[in-house]
Coordinates of C-alpha atoms in Angstrom, one line a residue:
Chain A
M1 CA -43.0 -3.9 33.4
Q2 CA -39.4 -4.9 33.2
A3 CA -39.6 -5.1 29.4
T4 CA -40.8 -1.5 29.1
G5 CA -38.1 -0.4 31.5
K6 CA -35.5 -1.9 29.3
K7 CA -36.9 -0.3 26.2
R8 CA -36.8 3.1 27.8
K9 CA -33.2 2.5 28.8
S10 CA -32.0 1.6 25.3
V11 CA -33.7 4.6 23.9
S12 CA -31.9 6.9 26.3
Y13 CA -28.5 5.3 25.4
A14 CA -29.1 5.7 21.6
K15 CA -27.8 9.2 21.6
Y16 CA -24.4 8.0 22.7
G17 CA -24.3 5.9 19.6
Y18 CA -24.7 9.0 17.5
I19 CA -22.1 10.9 19.6
F20 CA -19.6 8.1 19.2
I21 CA -19.8 7.9 15.5
A22 CA -20.3 11.6 14.8
P23 CA -16.5 12.5 14.5
F24 CA -16.0 9.9 11.8
F25 CA -18.9 11.1 9.7
I26 CA -18.2 14.8 10.2
V27 CA -14.5 14.4 9.2
Y28 CA -15.5 12.0 6.3
A29 CA -18.0 14.5 5.0
F30 CA -15.4 17.3 5.1
F31 CA -12.4 15.5 3.7
M32 CA -14.0 12.9 1.4
V33 CA -17.6 13.5 0.5
Y34 CA -17.3 17.2 -0.3
P35 CA -14.0 16.7 -2.2
L36 CA -15.7 14.0 -4.2
I37 CA -18.6 16.3 -5.1
N38 CA -16.2 19.0 -5.8
T39 CA -14.3 16.7 -8.2
F40 CA -17.5 16.1 -10.1
R41 CA -18.2 19.8 -10.2
L42 CA -14.7 20.7 -11.4
S43 CA -14.9 18.2 -14.2
F44 CA -17.5 20.4 -15.9
F45 CA -15.3 23.5 -15.6
G46 CA -12.4 24.8 -17.7
N47 CA -8.7 24.5 -17.3
G48 CA -5.8 26.7 -16.3
A49 CA -6.7 30.4 -16.5
S50 CA -10.3 29.7 -17.5
A51 CA -11.0 27.6 -14.5
D52 CA -14.3 29.4 -13.7
V53 CA -15.8 28.9 -17.1
F54 CA -18.5 26.2 -17.3
V55 CA -17.7 24.0 -20.2
G56 CA -20.2 21.1 -19.8
L57 CA -18.9 17.8 -21.0
Q58 CA -16.1 19.2 -23.0
N59 CA -13.3 17.8 -20.7
Y60 CA -14.7 14.3 -21.1
Q61 CA -15.1 14.8 -24.8
Y62 CA -11.4 15.9 -25.1
L63 CA -10.1 13.2 -22.9
L64 CA -12.0 10.3 -24.5
F65 CA -12.4 11.4 -28.1
G66 CA -10.2 14.4 -28.7
G67 CA -11.4 17.6 -30.4
S68 CA -11.0 19.9 -33.3
D69 CA -7.7 21.6 -32.2
R70 CA -4.3 20.2 -31.5
A71 CA -4.3 20.8 -27.8
A72 CA -7.4 18.7 -27.4
N73 CA -5.9 15.9 -29.4
A74 CA -2.7 16.1 -27.5
I75 CA -4.5 15.7 -24.2
Q76 CA -6.6 12.8 -25.6
S77 CA -3.5 10.9 -26.7
Q78 CA -1.8 11.6 -23.4
F79 CA -4.8 10.3 -21.4
M80 CA -5.3 7.2 -23.6
N81 CA -1.6 6.5 -23.3
S82 CA -1.8 6.8 -19.5
M83 CA -4.8 4.4 -19.3
G84 CA -2.9 2.0 -21.6
N85 CA 0.2 2.2 -19.4
T86 CA -1.9 1.6 -16.3
L87 CA -3.3 -1.6 -17.8
I88 CA 0.1 -2.9 -19.1
L89 CA 1.9 -2.2 -15.9
W90 CA -0.8 -3.7 -13.8
V91 CA -1.2 -6.9 -15.8
G92 CA 2.5 -7.5 -15.9
N93 CA 2.9 -6.9 -12.2
F94 CA -0.1 -9.0 -11.3
V95 CA 0.9 -12.1 -13.3
V96 CA 4.3 -12.3 -11.7
Q97 CA 3.1 -11.5 -8.3
I98 CA 0.2 -14.0 -8.2
V99 CA 2.2 -16.9 -9.6
L100 CA 4.9 -16.4 -7.1
S101 CA 2.6 -15.8 -4.1
L102 CA 0.3 -18.7 -4.9
L103 CA 3.2 -21.1 -5.3
L104 CA 4.7 -19.9 -2.0
A105 CA 1.4 -20.0 -0.1
V106 CA 0.8 -23.6 -1.2
W107 CA 4.3 -24.6 -0.2
F108 CA 4.2 -22.9 3.1
S109 CA 0.9 -24.6 4.0
D110 CA 1.9 -28.1 2.8
V111 CA 1.7 -30.6 5.6
R112 CA 3.5 -33.3 3.8
I113 CA 6.6 -31.4 2.7
K114 CA 7.6 -29.0 5.4
I115 CA 10.0 -26.2 4.7
K116 CA 12.2 -25.1 7.6
G117 CA 12.2 -21.5 8.7
T118 CA 8.8 -20.6 7.2
G119 CA 8.4 -17.8 9.8
F120 CA 11.8 -16.3 8.7
F121 CA 10.9 -16.5 5.0
K122 CA 7.6 -14.8 5.6
V123 CA 9.2 -11.9 7.5
I124 CA 11.8 -11.3 4.8
M125 CA 9.4 -11.6 2.0
Y126 CA 7.1 -9.1 3.5
L127 CA 9.9 -6.6 4.1
P128 CA 9.9 -4.9 0.7
N129 CA 6.2 -4.0 1.3
I130 CA 7.1 -2.0 4.4
I131 CA 9.8 0.2 2.7
T132 CA 8.8 3.6 1.5
A133 CA 7.9 3.5 -2.2
S134 CA 9.9 6.6 -3.1
S135 CA 13.0 5.1 -1.5
V136 CA 12.4 1.9 -3.5
A137 CA 12.2 4.0 -6.6
G138 CA 15.5 5.6 -5.6
M139 CA 17.1 2.3 -4.9
F140 CA 16.2 0.8 -8.3
L141 CA 17.1 4.0 -10.0
L142 CA 20.7 3.7 -8.6
L143 CA 20.8 0.0 -9.5
F144 CA 19.4 0.3 -13.0
G145 CA 20.8 3.7 -13.9
N146 CA 21.0 4.6 -17.6
T147 CA 24.7 5.5 -17.6
K148 CA 27.7 3.3 -17.0
Y149 CA 27.5 4.4 -13.3
G150 CA 24.4 2.4 -12.7
A151 CA 25.2 -0.7 -10.6
I152 CA 23.9 -3.3 -13.1
N153 CA 25.5 -1.5 -16.1
S154 CA 28.9 -1.2 -14.5
L155 CA 28.7 -4.9 -13.5
L156 CA 27.9 -5.9 -17.0
I157 CA 30.6 -3.7 -18.4
N158 CA 33.1 -5.1 -16.0
W159 CA 32.2 -8.6 -17.0
E160 CA 32.5 -7.5 -20.6
A161 CA 29.0 -8.7 -21.4
I162 CA 28.2 -5.3 -23.0
I163 CA 30.2 -2.4 -24.2
E164 CA 27.7 0.5 -24.2
P165 CA 25.5 0.9 -21.1
I166 CA 21.9 -0.3 -21.5
K167 CA 19.4 2.5 -21.0
F168 CA 17.1 0.6 -18.6
I169 CA 15.2 3.6 -17.6
N170 CA 14.9 5.4 -20.9
N171 CA 13.8 2.4 -23.1
V172 CA 10.1 2.0 -23.3
W173 CA 9.8 -1.7 -22.6
S174 CA 12.8 -2.1 -20.2
S175 CA 11.4 0.7 -18.0
R176 CA 7.9 -0.9 -18.0
V177 CA 9.3 -4.4 -17.2
L178 CA 11.4 -2.7 -14.4
V179 CA 8.3 -1.1 -12.9
M180 CA 6.4 -4.4 -13.1
L181 CA 9.2 -6.2 -11.4
I182 CA 9.5 -3.5 -8.7
Q183 CA 5.8 -3.7 -8.0
S184 CA 5.9 -7.5 -7.8
W185 CA 9.0 -7.3 -5.6
M186 CA 7.0 -5.0 -3.2
W187 CA 3.7 -6.8 -3.2
F188 CA 4.2 -10.6 -3.6
G189 CA 4.9 -11.0 0.2
N190 CA 1.6 -9.2 1.0
T191 CA -0.4 -11.3 -1.5
M192 CA 1.2 -14.5 -0.2
L193 CA 0.2 -13.7 3.3
L194 CA -3.4 -13.0 2.2
L195 CA -3.6 -16.2 0.2
L196 CA -2.0 -18.1 3.1
S197 CA -4.7 -17.0 5.5
G198 CA -7.2 -18.3 3.1
I199 CA -5.5 -21.7 2.8
F200 CA -5.2 -22.1 6.5
G201 CA -8.9 -21.7 6.7
I202 CA -9.3 -25.0 4.7
D203 CA -10.0 -28.1 6.9
P204 CA -6.8 -30.2 6.8
S205 CA -8.9 -33.4 6.9
I206 CA -9.9 -32.7 3.3
Y207 CA -6.3 -32.9 2.2
E208 CA -5.8 -36.1 4.2
A209 CA -8.9 -37.7 2.5
A210 CA -7.5 -36.6 -0.9
E211 CA -4.2 -38.2 -0.1
I212 CA -5.7 -41.4 1.0
D213 CA -7.8 -41.4 -2.2
G214 CA -4.5 -41.2 -4.2
S215 CA -4.9 -37.6 -5.4
S216 CA -1.7 -36.2 -6.8
G217 CA -0.2 -32.8 -5.7
A218 CA -1.4 -31.0 -8.9
N219 CA -4.8 -32.6 -8.8
T220 CA -5.3 -31.6 -5.1
F221 CA -4.3 -28.1 -6.0
F222 CA -6.7 -27.6 -8.9
R223 CA -9.6 -29.6 -7.5
I224 CA -9.5 -28.7 -3.8
T225 CA -7.2 -25.7 -3.0
M226 CA -8.2 -23.5 -5.9
P227 CA -12.0 -23.9 -5.6
I228 CA -11.9 -23.1 -1.9
L229 CA -9.5 -20.3 -2.4
K230 CA -11.6 -18.7 -5.1
P231 CA -13.2 -16.0 -2.9
I232 CA -10.0 -14.7 -1.5
F233 CA -8.4 -15.1 -4.9
I234 CA -11.0 -12.8 -6.4
Y235 CA -10.6 -10.5 -3.5
V236 CA -6.9 -10.2 -4.1
F237 CA -7.5 -9.8 -7.8
I238 CA -10.0 -6.9 -7.4
T239 CA -8.0 -5.1 -4.6
S240 CA -4.9 -5.4 -6.7
M241 CA -6.7 -4.0 -9.7
I242 CA -8.0 -1.0 -7.7
G243 CA -4.5 -0.6 -6.3
G244 CA -3.1 -0.8 -9.9
L245 CA -5.4 2.1 -11.0
Q246 CA -3.8 4.2 -8.3
M247 CA -0.2 3.2 -9.1
F248 CA 1.8 6.4 -8.6
D249 CA 5.0 6.6 -6.6
I250 CA 7.2 4.2 -8.6
P251 CA 6.2 5.3 -12.1
Y252 CA 6.3 8.9 -11.1
L253 CA 9.8 8.8 -9.6
L254 CA 11.5 6.3 -11.8
H255 CA 13.3 8.7 -14.2
E256 CA 16.6 10.4 -14.6
G257 CA 16.5 14.2 -15.1
R258 CA 13.4 16.3 -14.8
T259 CA 10.8 14.8 -17.1
I260 CA 8.7 11.7 -16.4
R261 CA 9.0 8.8 -18.8
P262 CA 6.0 8.8 -21.1
S263 CA 6.1 5.0 -21.1
L264 CA 5.4 5.1 -17.3
Q265 CA 2.8 7.8 -17.2
T266 CA -0.1 6.1 -15.5
G267 CA -3.6 7.4 -14.9
A268 CA -2.8 8.6 -11.4
V269 CA 0.3 10.3 -12.7
F270 CA -1.7 12.0 -15.4
I271 CA -4.2 13.3 -12.8
Y272 CA -1.3 14.5 -10.6
Q273 CA 0.6 16.3 -13.4
N274 CA -2.5 18.2 -14.4
F275 CA -3.3 19.6 -11.0
H276 CA 0.3 19.9 -9.8
Q277 CA 1.3 23.0 -11.8
A278 CA 1.2 26.8 -11.5
N279 CA -2.1 27.1 -13.4
P280 CA -3.7 23.8 -12.5
N281 CA -5.8 22.0 -15.2
Y282 CA -8.5 21.1 -12.7
G283 CA -10.9 20.3 -15.4
Y284 CA -8.9 17.6 -17.1
S285 CA -7.7 16.0 -13.8
A286 CA -11.2 16.1 -12.4
A287 CA -12.7 14.5 -15.5
A288 CA -10.0 11.8 -15.5
S289 CA -10.6 11.2 -11.8
V290 CA -14.3 10.7 -12.5
I291 CA -13.5 8.2 -15.2
L292 CA -11.3 6.3 -12.8
F293 CA -14.0 6.6 -10.1
I294 CA -16.5 5.0 -12.4
I295 CA -14.1 2.2 -13.3
T296 CA -13.3 1.6 -9.6
G297 CA -17.1 1.7 -8.8
A298 CA -17.7 -1.0 -11.4
L299 CA -14.9 -3.1 -9.9
G300 CA -16.3 -2.5 -6.4
M301 CA -19.7 -3.8 -7.5
I302 CA -18.1 -7.0 -8.8
I303 CA -16.2 -7.6 -5.6
Y304 CA -19.4 -7.0 -3.6
K305 CA -21.3 -9.5 -5.8
F306 CA -18.5 -12.1 -5.4
N307 CA -18.3 -11.4 -1.7
T308 CA -21.9 -12.2 -1.1
D309 CA -21.5 -15.4 -3.2
S310 CA -18.3 -16.3 -1.5
A311 CA -19.8 -16.8 2.0
A312 CA -21.9 -19.7 0.6
P313 CA -19.3 -22.6 0.4
V314 CA -18.0 -21.8 3.9
K315 CA -21.4 -21.9 5.4
K316 CA -22.2 -25.1 3.6
R317 CA -19.1 -26.7 5.0
K318 CA -19.9 -25.7 8.5
K319 CA -23.4 -27.1 8.3
K320 CA -22.1 -30.5 7.3
Chain B
M1 CA 5.0 -58.2 -1.0
A2 CA 6.8 -56.7 1.9
D3 CA 9.8 -56.0 -0.3
S4 CA 7.8 -54.0 -2.8
Y5 CA 6.0 -52.1 -0.1
N6 CA 9.4 -51.1 1.4
H7 CA 10.6 -50.1 -2.0
S8 CA 7.7 -47.7 -2.7
D9 CA 8.0 -46.2 0.7
K10 CA 11.7 -45.5 0.0
T11 CA 11.0 -43.8 -3.4
Y12 CA 8.2 -41.8 -1.8
R13 CA 10.6 -40.6 0.9
T14 CA 13.3 -39.6 -1.6
K15 CA 10.7 -37.9 -3.7
I16 CA 9.6 -35.8 -0.7
A17 CA 13.2 -35.1 0.3
I18 CA 14.1 -33.9 -3.3
H19 CA 10.9 -31.7 -3.3
S20 CA 11.7 -30.1 0.0
V21 CA 15.3 -29.3 -1.0
I22 CA 14.0 -27.7 -4.3
R23 CA 11.5 -25.6 -2.3
L24 CA 14.1 -24.6 0.2
I25 CA 16.4 -23.4 -2.6
V26 CA 13.7 -21.4 -4.2
C27 CA 12.8 -19.8 -0.9
I28 CA 16.5 -18.9 -0.2
L29 CA 16.8 -17.4 -3.7
L30 CA 13.7 -15.3 -3.1
T31 CA 15.1 -14.2 0.2
I32 CA 18.3 -13.1 -1.6
I33 CA 16.2 -11.2 -4.2
C34 CA 14.3 -9.5 -1.4
L35 CA 17.4 -8.5 0.5
L36 CA 20.0 -7.9 -2.2
P37 CA 18.8 -4.5 -3.5
I38 CA 18.6 -3.2 0.1
Y39 CA 22.0 -4.7 0.9
I40 CA 23.7 -3.1 -2.1
I41 CA 22.3 0.3 -1.2
L42 CA 23.5 -0.2 2.4
V43 CA 27.0 -1.1 1.2
N44 CA 27.1 1.8 -1.3
A45 CA 26.2 4.2 1.4
T46 CA 29.6 3.4 3.1
R47 CA 31.6 3.7 -0.2
D48 CA 33.3 6.6 -1.9
S49 CA 31.5 8.0 -5.0
N50 CA 34.5 7.3 -7.2
D51 CA 34.8 3.8 -5.9
I52 CA 31.1 3.2 -6.9
I53 CA 31.7 4.7 -10.3
V54 CA 34.9 2.9 -11.1
N55 CA 34.2 -0.5 -9.5
G56 CA 30.5 -0.8 -9.7
V57 CA 28.8 -3.2 -7.3
S58 CA 30.5 -4.5 -4.3
L59 CA 29.4 -6.8 -1.5
L60 CA 31.9 -5.5 1.0
P61 CA 31.4 -2.2 2.8
G62 CA 33.8 0.6 2.2
G63 CA 35.2 3.1 4.7
S64 CA 33.6 6.3 3.6
L65 CA 30.5 6.3 5.7
I66 CA 31.7 9.2 7.8
K67 CA 32.8 11.2 4.8
N68 CA 29.4 10.6 3.1
I69 CA 27.6 11.8 6.2
G70 CA 29.9 14.8 6.2
S71 CA 29.1 15.7 2.6
L72 CA 25.4 15.2 3.1
N73 CA 25.5 17.9 5.8
D74 CA 28.1 20.2 4.1
P75 CA 26.5 23.5 3.1
T76 CA 29.5 24.5 1.0
I77 CA 29.2 21.8 -1.7
Q78 CA 27.5 23.0 -4.9
N79 CA 26.4 26.2 -3.2
G80 CA 24.4 24.3 -0.6
A81 CA 22.6 22.0 -3.1
Y82 CA 23.0 19.1 -0.7
T83 CA 21.8 20.7 2.5
D84 CA 19.0 22.6 0.6
T85 CA 17.6 19.3 -0.7
F86 CA 18.0 16.9 2.1
N87 CA 18.0 17.3 5.9
V88 CA 17.7 14.1 7.7
W89 CA 16.6 15.6 11.1
L90 CA 13.9 17.8 9.6
G91 CA 12.7 14.8 7.6
Y92 CA 12.6 12.6 10.6
R93 CA 10.9 15.3 12.7
N94 CA 8.2 16.1 10.1
S95 CA 7.5 12.5 9.1
L96 CA 7.5 11.3 12.7
F97 CA 5.1 14.1 13.8
I98 CA 2.6 13.5 11.0
S99 CA 2.8 9.7 11.2
L100 CA 2.4 9.6 15.0
A101 CA -0.4 12.1 15.0
S102 CA -2.3 10.3 12.2
A103 CA -1.8 6.9 13.7
A104 CA -3.1 8.0 17.1
L105 CA -6.1 9.8 15.6
S106 CA -6.9 7.0 13.3
V107 CA -6.8 4.3 16.0
F108 CA -8.6 6.3 18.6
F109 CA -11.5 7.5 16.5
S110 CA -11.9 4.3 14.6
G111 CA -12.1 2.5 17.9
L112 CA -14.7 5.1 19.1
T113 CA -16.7 4.6 15.9
A114 CA -16.6 0.9 16.0
Y115 CA -17.5 0.9 19.7
G116 CA -20.5 3.1 19.0
L117 CA -21.6 0.8 16.2
T118 CA -21.2 -2.3 18.4
V119 CA -22.4 -1.3 21.9
Y120 CA -25.4 0.9 21.1
D121 CA -28.7 0.3 19.3
F122 CA -30.0 3.2 17.3
K123 CA -32.0 3.8 14.2
L124 CA -29.1 4.6 11.8
K125 CA -26.8 1.9 13.1
K126 CA -27.3 -0.5 10.2
P127 CA -27.1 2.1 7.4
A128 CA -24.0 3.7 9.0
T129 CA -22.3 0.3 9.1
T130 CA -23.2 -0.5 5.5
F131 CA -22.0 2.9 4.5
I132 CA -18.6 2.5 6.1
L133 CA -18.2 -0.9 4.4
A134 CA -19.2 0.5 1.1
I135 CA -16.8 3.4 1.0
M136 CA -13.8 1.3 2.1
M137 CA -12.7 0.8 -1.5
I138 CA -12.8 4.5 -2.7
P139 CA -9.2 5.4 -3.6
T140 CA -7.8 8.7 -2.5
Q141 CA -6.5 9.6 -5.9
V142 CA -10.1 9.8 -7.2
V143 CA -11.1 12.6 -4.9
S144 CA -7.7 14.3 -4.9
T145 CA -8.5 17.0 -7.5
G146 CA -11.6 18.2 -5.5
F147 CA -9.7 17.9 -2.3
L148 CA -6.7 19.9 -3.5
Q149 CA -8.9 22.7 -5.0
F150 CA -11.0 22.8 -1.8
M151 CA -7.8 23.1 0.4
A152 CA -6.5 25.8 -1.9
Q153 CA -9.8 27.7 -1.4
I154 CA -9.7 27.6 2.4
K155 CA -5.9 28.3 2.4
W156 CA -4.9 25.1 3.9
L157 CA -2.1 24.3 1.5
D158 CA 1.4 24.1 3.0
N159 CA -0.3 23.1 6.2
Y160 CA -0.1 19.7 8.1
A161 CA -3.8 19.8 9.1
P162 CA -5.1 18.2 5.9
L163 CA -2.4 15.5 6.2
I164 CA -3.3 14.5 9.7
L165 CA -7.0 15.2 10.3
P166 CA -8.4 12.9 7.6
A167 CA -7.0 10.0 9.6
I168 CA -10.0 10.4 12.0
A169 CA -12.1 8.9 9.2
A170 CA -10.4 5.6 8.2
P171 CA -13.0 3.2 7.0
S172 CA -10.7 0.2 6.8
V173 CA -9.5 0.6 10.4
V174 CA -13.1 0.9 11.5
F175 CA -14.0 -2.3 9.6
F176 CA -11.2 -4.2 11.3
M177 CA -12.1 -2.9 14.8
L178 CA -15.8 -3.8 14.2
Q179 CA -14.8 -7.4 13.4
Y180 CA -12.5 -7.5 16.4
M181 CA -15.1 -6.2 18.8
R182 CA -17.9 -8.4 17.5
S183 CA -15.8 -11.5 18.0
S184 CA -14.1 -10.7 21.3
F185 CA -15.8 -7.9 23.3
P186 CA -18.1 -8.9 26.1
L187 CA -21.0 -6.5 26.1
D188 CA -21.9 -7.5 29.6
I189 CA -19.0 -5.4 30.8
V190 CA -20.7 -2.3 29.6
E191 CA -23.9 -3.2 31.3
A192 CA -21.9 -4.0 34.6
A193 CA -20.1 -0.6 34.4
R194 CA -23.5 1.2 33.9
I195 CA -24.9 -0.5 37.0
D196 CA -21.8 0.7 38.9
G197 CA -22.6 4.2 37.8
C198 CA -19.8 4.6 35.3
G199 CA -20.4 7.1 32.5
E200 CA -20.5 6.1 28.9
F201 CA -17.2 7.8 27.9
R202 CA -15.4 6.6 31.0
T203 CA -16.6 3.1 30.2
F204 CA -15.0 3.4 26.8
L205 CA -11.8 5.0 27.9
Q206 CA -11.1 3.0 31.1
I207 CA -12.8 -0.3 30.6
S208 CA -13.0 -1.0 26.9
L209 CA -9.8 0.5 25.7
P210 CA -7.5 -1.9 27.7
I211 CA -9.4 -4.8 26.2
F212 CA -8.8 -3.5 22.6
K213 CA -5.1 -2.9 23.2
P214 CA -3.9 -5.7 20.9
A215 CA -6.1 -4.7 18.0
F216 CA -5.2 -1.1 18.5
A217 CA -1.5 -1.8 18.5
V218 CA -1.6 -3.7 15.2
Q219 CA -3.7 -1.1 13.5
A220 CA -1.5 1.7 14.9
I221 CA 1.6 0.1 13.4
F222 CA 0.0 -0.2 10.0
A223 CA -1.4 3.4 10.2
F224 CA 2.0 4.7 11.2
V225 CA 3.9 2.9 8.4
A226 CA 1.3 3.9 5.8
S227 CA 1.5 7.5 6.8
W228 CA 5.3 7.5 6.9
N229 CA 5.5 6.0 3.5
N230 CA 2.9 8.3 1.9
Y231 CA 4.5 10.4 -0.8
Y232 CA 1.4 11.3 -2.8
T233 CA -0.7 13.4 -0.4
P234 CA 2.2 15.4 1.2
S235 CA 3.7 16.3 -2.2
M236 CA 0.2 17.3 -3.4
L237 CA -0.6 19.5 -0.5
L238 CA 2.7 21.0 0.5
V239 CA 2.9 22.8 -2.8
S240 CA 5.8 25.1 -2.1
G241 CA 7.9 22.2 -1.0
K242 CA 9.8 24.2 1.7
L243 CA 12.7 22.2 3.2
E244 CA 11.4 22.7 6.8
Q245 CA 8.1 21.2 5.8
R246 CA 9.2 18.3 3.7
T247 CA 8.4 14.7 4.8
M248 CA 11.1 12.0 4.4
P249 CA 9.7 10.6 1.1
M250 CA 9.6 14.1 -0.3
M251 CA 13.2 14.6 0.6
V252 CA 14.1 11.4 -1.2
A253 CA 12.1 12.5 -4.2
A254 CA 13.9 15.8 -4.2
I255 CA 17.3 14.1 -4.1
L256 CA 16.3 11.9 -7.0
S257 CA 15.3 14.7 -9.2
N258 CA 18.3 17.0 -8.3
D259 CA 21.0 16.4 -10.8
K260 CA 23.4 18.7 -8.9
I261 CA 23.9 15.9 -6.4
T262 CA 26.5 13.9 -8.2
D263 CA 28.0 12.1 -5.2
Y264 CA 26.7 8.5 -5.5
G265 CA 27.7 7.6 -2.0
V266 CA 25.6 10.5 -0.7
R267 CA 22.6 9.5 -2.8
N268 CA 22.8 6.0 -1.5
L269 CA 23.2 7.3 2.1
A270 CA 20.1 9.5 1.8
I271 CA 18.0 6.5 0.7
V272 CA 19.4 4.4 3.5
L273 CA 18.6 7.1 6.1
S274 CA 15.0 7.3 4.8
I275 CA 14.3 3.6 5.2
I276 CA 16.1 2.9 8.5
P277 CA 13.2 3.9 10.8
V278 CA 10.5 1.7 9.1
V279 CA 12.9 -1.2 8.7
V280 CA 13.9 -1.1 12.4
I281 CA 10.2 -0.9 13.5
Y282 CA 9.4 -3.8 11.2
L283 CA 12.2 -6.0 12.4
C284 CA 11.2 -5.4 16.0
L285 CA 7.5 -6.0 15.5
S286 CA 7.6 -8.3 12.5
K287 CA 5.7 -11.0 14.5
F288 CA 2.6 -8.8 14.9
I289 CA 2.9 -7.2 11.5
V290 CA 3.0 -10.5 9.6
K291 CA 0.0 -11.8 11.6
G292 CA -1.8 -8.5 11.1
V293 CA -1.5 -8.4 7.3
A294 CA -4.2 -11.0 6.8
L295 CA -6.3 -9.7 9.7
G296 CA -6.6 -6.2 8.2
A297 CA -7.2 -7.9 4.9
V298 CA -9.4 -5.2 3.4
K299 CA -6.6 -2.7 3.1
G300 CA -6.5 -2.2 -0.7

């Protein structure tokens, strides 16, 4: 009797569940799902003035393999260049960032050698992440300006280390290194805090046991910290990779004058440039978006797979 | 025996002391690296343009702050190039409006969604939860082409609505709220409220919301900062780039690409003005923010 009463009650409340989650799904459908479908649709249509012409897979063909005319080959080399730039900028930024944040995370969580003022350091190291990326671009543009008016150049000239100003922004590799360093500067604090949360999840008695058994610092790090940290490490890796695919603000704004540096044109910048013009090239930017989407989807699958694996060691430890 | 024991203890201690000094020095160096660029910009904002050009970097502030503020707001310089590019009050007003609105919408509706998925049992509960987790990683850039073309079609360009309304559907905020509610929301309260004759919406608004306050606050800060810092979406949708509509990052970008603005003091000042609000917010709330970073881990 009671049981049936309860059942009827839960059925009558179910409608509130739908009402409560409805706004999310309606708005999501309008601002994300339809635009996604629309992006796929647009990737099969033409560019500029001929935006209404169905062209099939031509945009993909031009982007990936080029075509018979010069315009198609130009767009192909531009797209390939942008994908290459994305990869270069992301790898460089990730290596610097992960080494630094891993080191700091291990140091900050070390029970034997305590560093004073850890809280203060954490606050300062996360600060660059909170600052507007376009302002960061402006900041470093003023510091590393091409001319002798750039702060670093004027400093080097005053010290008589150089005679002619170095074109930090215009040279291919110095501009790339600069973007890598800016990105690392902005993100290492964030990554450090993520890794730190993973390390604090490790049972301190494991470290004590290792110390009693005579394990050295490096040994403890590679045999204990790293294996337990693996899931969050992979998580940081994949999210940073997806973030790297979207890298836009810094590469787009880090230039003097009106044109964007070709050495800094990332995939996201390529997409933006193609739709951000008087006669938008929706076809190319949509096709490039779909390609990025497929790459992101593949990466998402990988993180999902690792995530389901990653729960295993934690559960095992709890059972013990 | 005792002697050798003492000896090893001593070397062990010196080893630890040396290590901790090295680590402290590295941390201090990194702190300097984090702060120095910001500090230099701050100092340059108070210096005269000629001083910056001739003397380069300085660590001591100059006395031209008032003059720089004056030139930034002077409509007679370069036929109004300065005032047509950058207006700090319009920038603050626009960015503040968009960021506050999207933070409020994002937190309220994410809370509502997470509450619905936690408290009620219904057929689509599981698929809906899985769906929200699955879409968390989709980057905005990927859908932006279709989004922009759609907004152009329904004439929503140069309009704040598509900048604010999408905040209602923020999967990562929902994910965070779900975790928070599952771990620390007593479902019995809902049951008790029902017995007392409280309606479902009132239960959410008056009984559950106060319990969620801490989680809401952290997420609201992150949503606000993310929206304030967003350059991509506003510059994509506000196509005409009218001064009255520009957000703060757009104003900064406009200053950067305008070569008529030759006064370096003014350039530095504009950047300083654009970062002041977020830096002040951060320094006041750093305790919550630093803690919240790892909590909202799945931010991308």
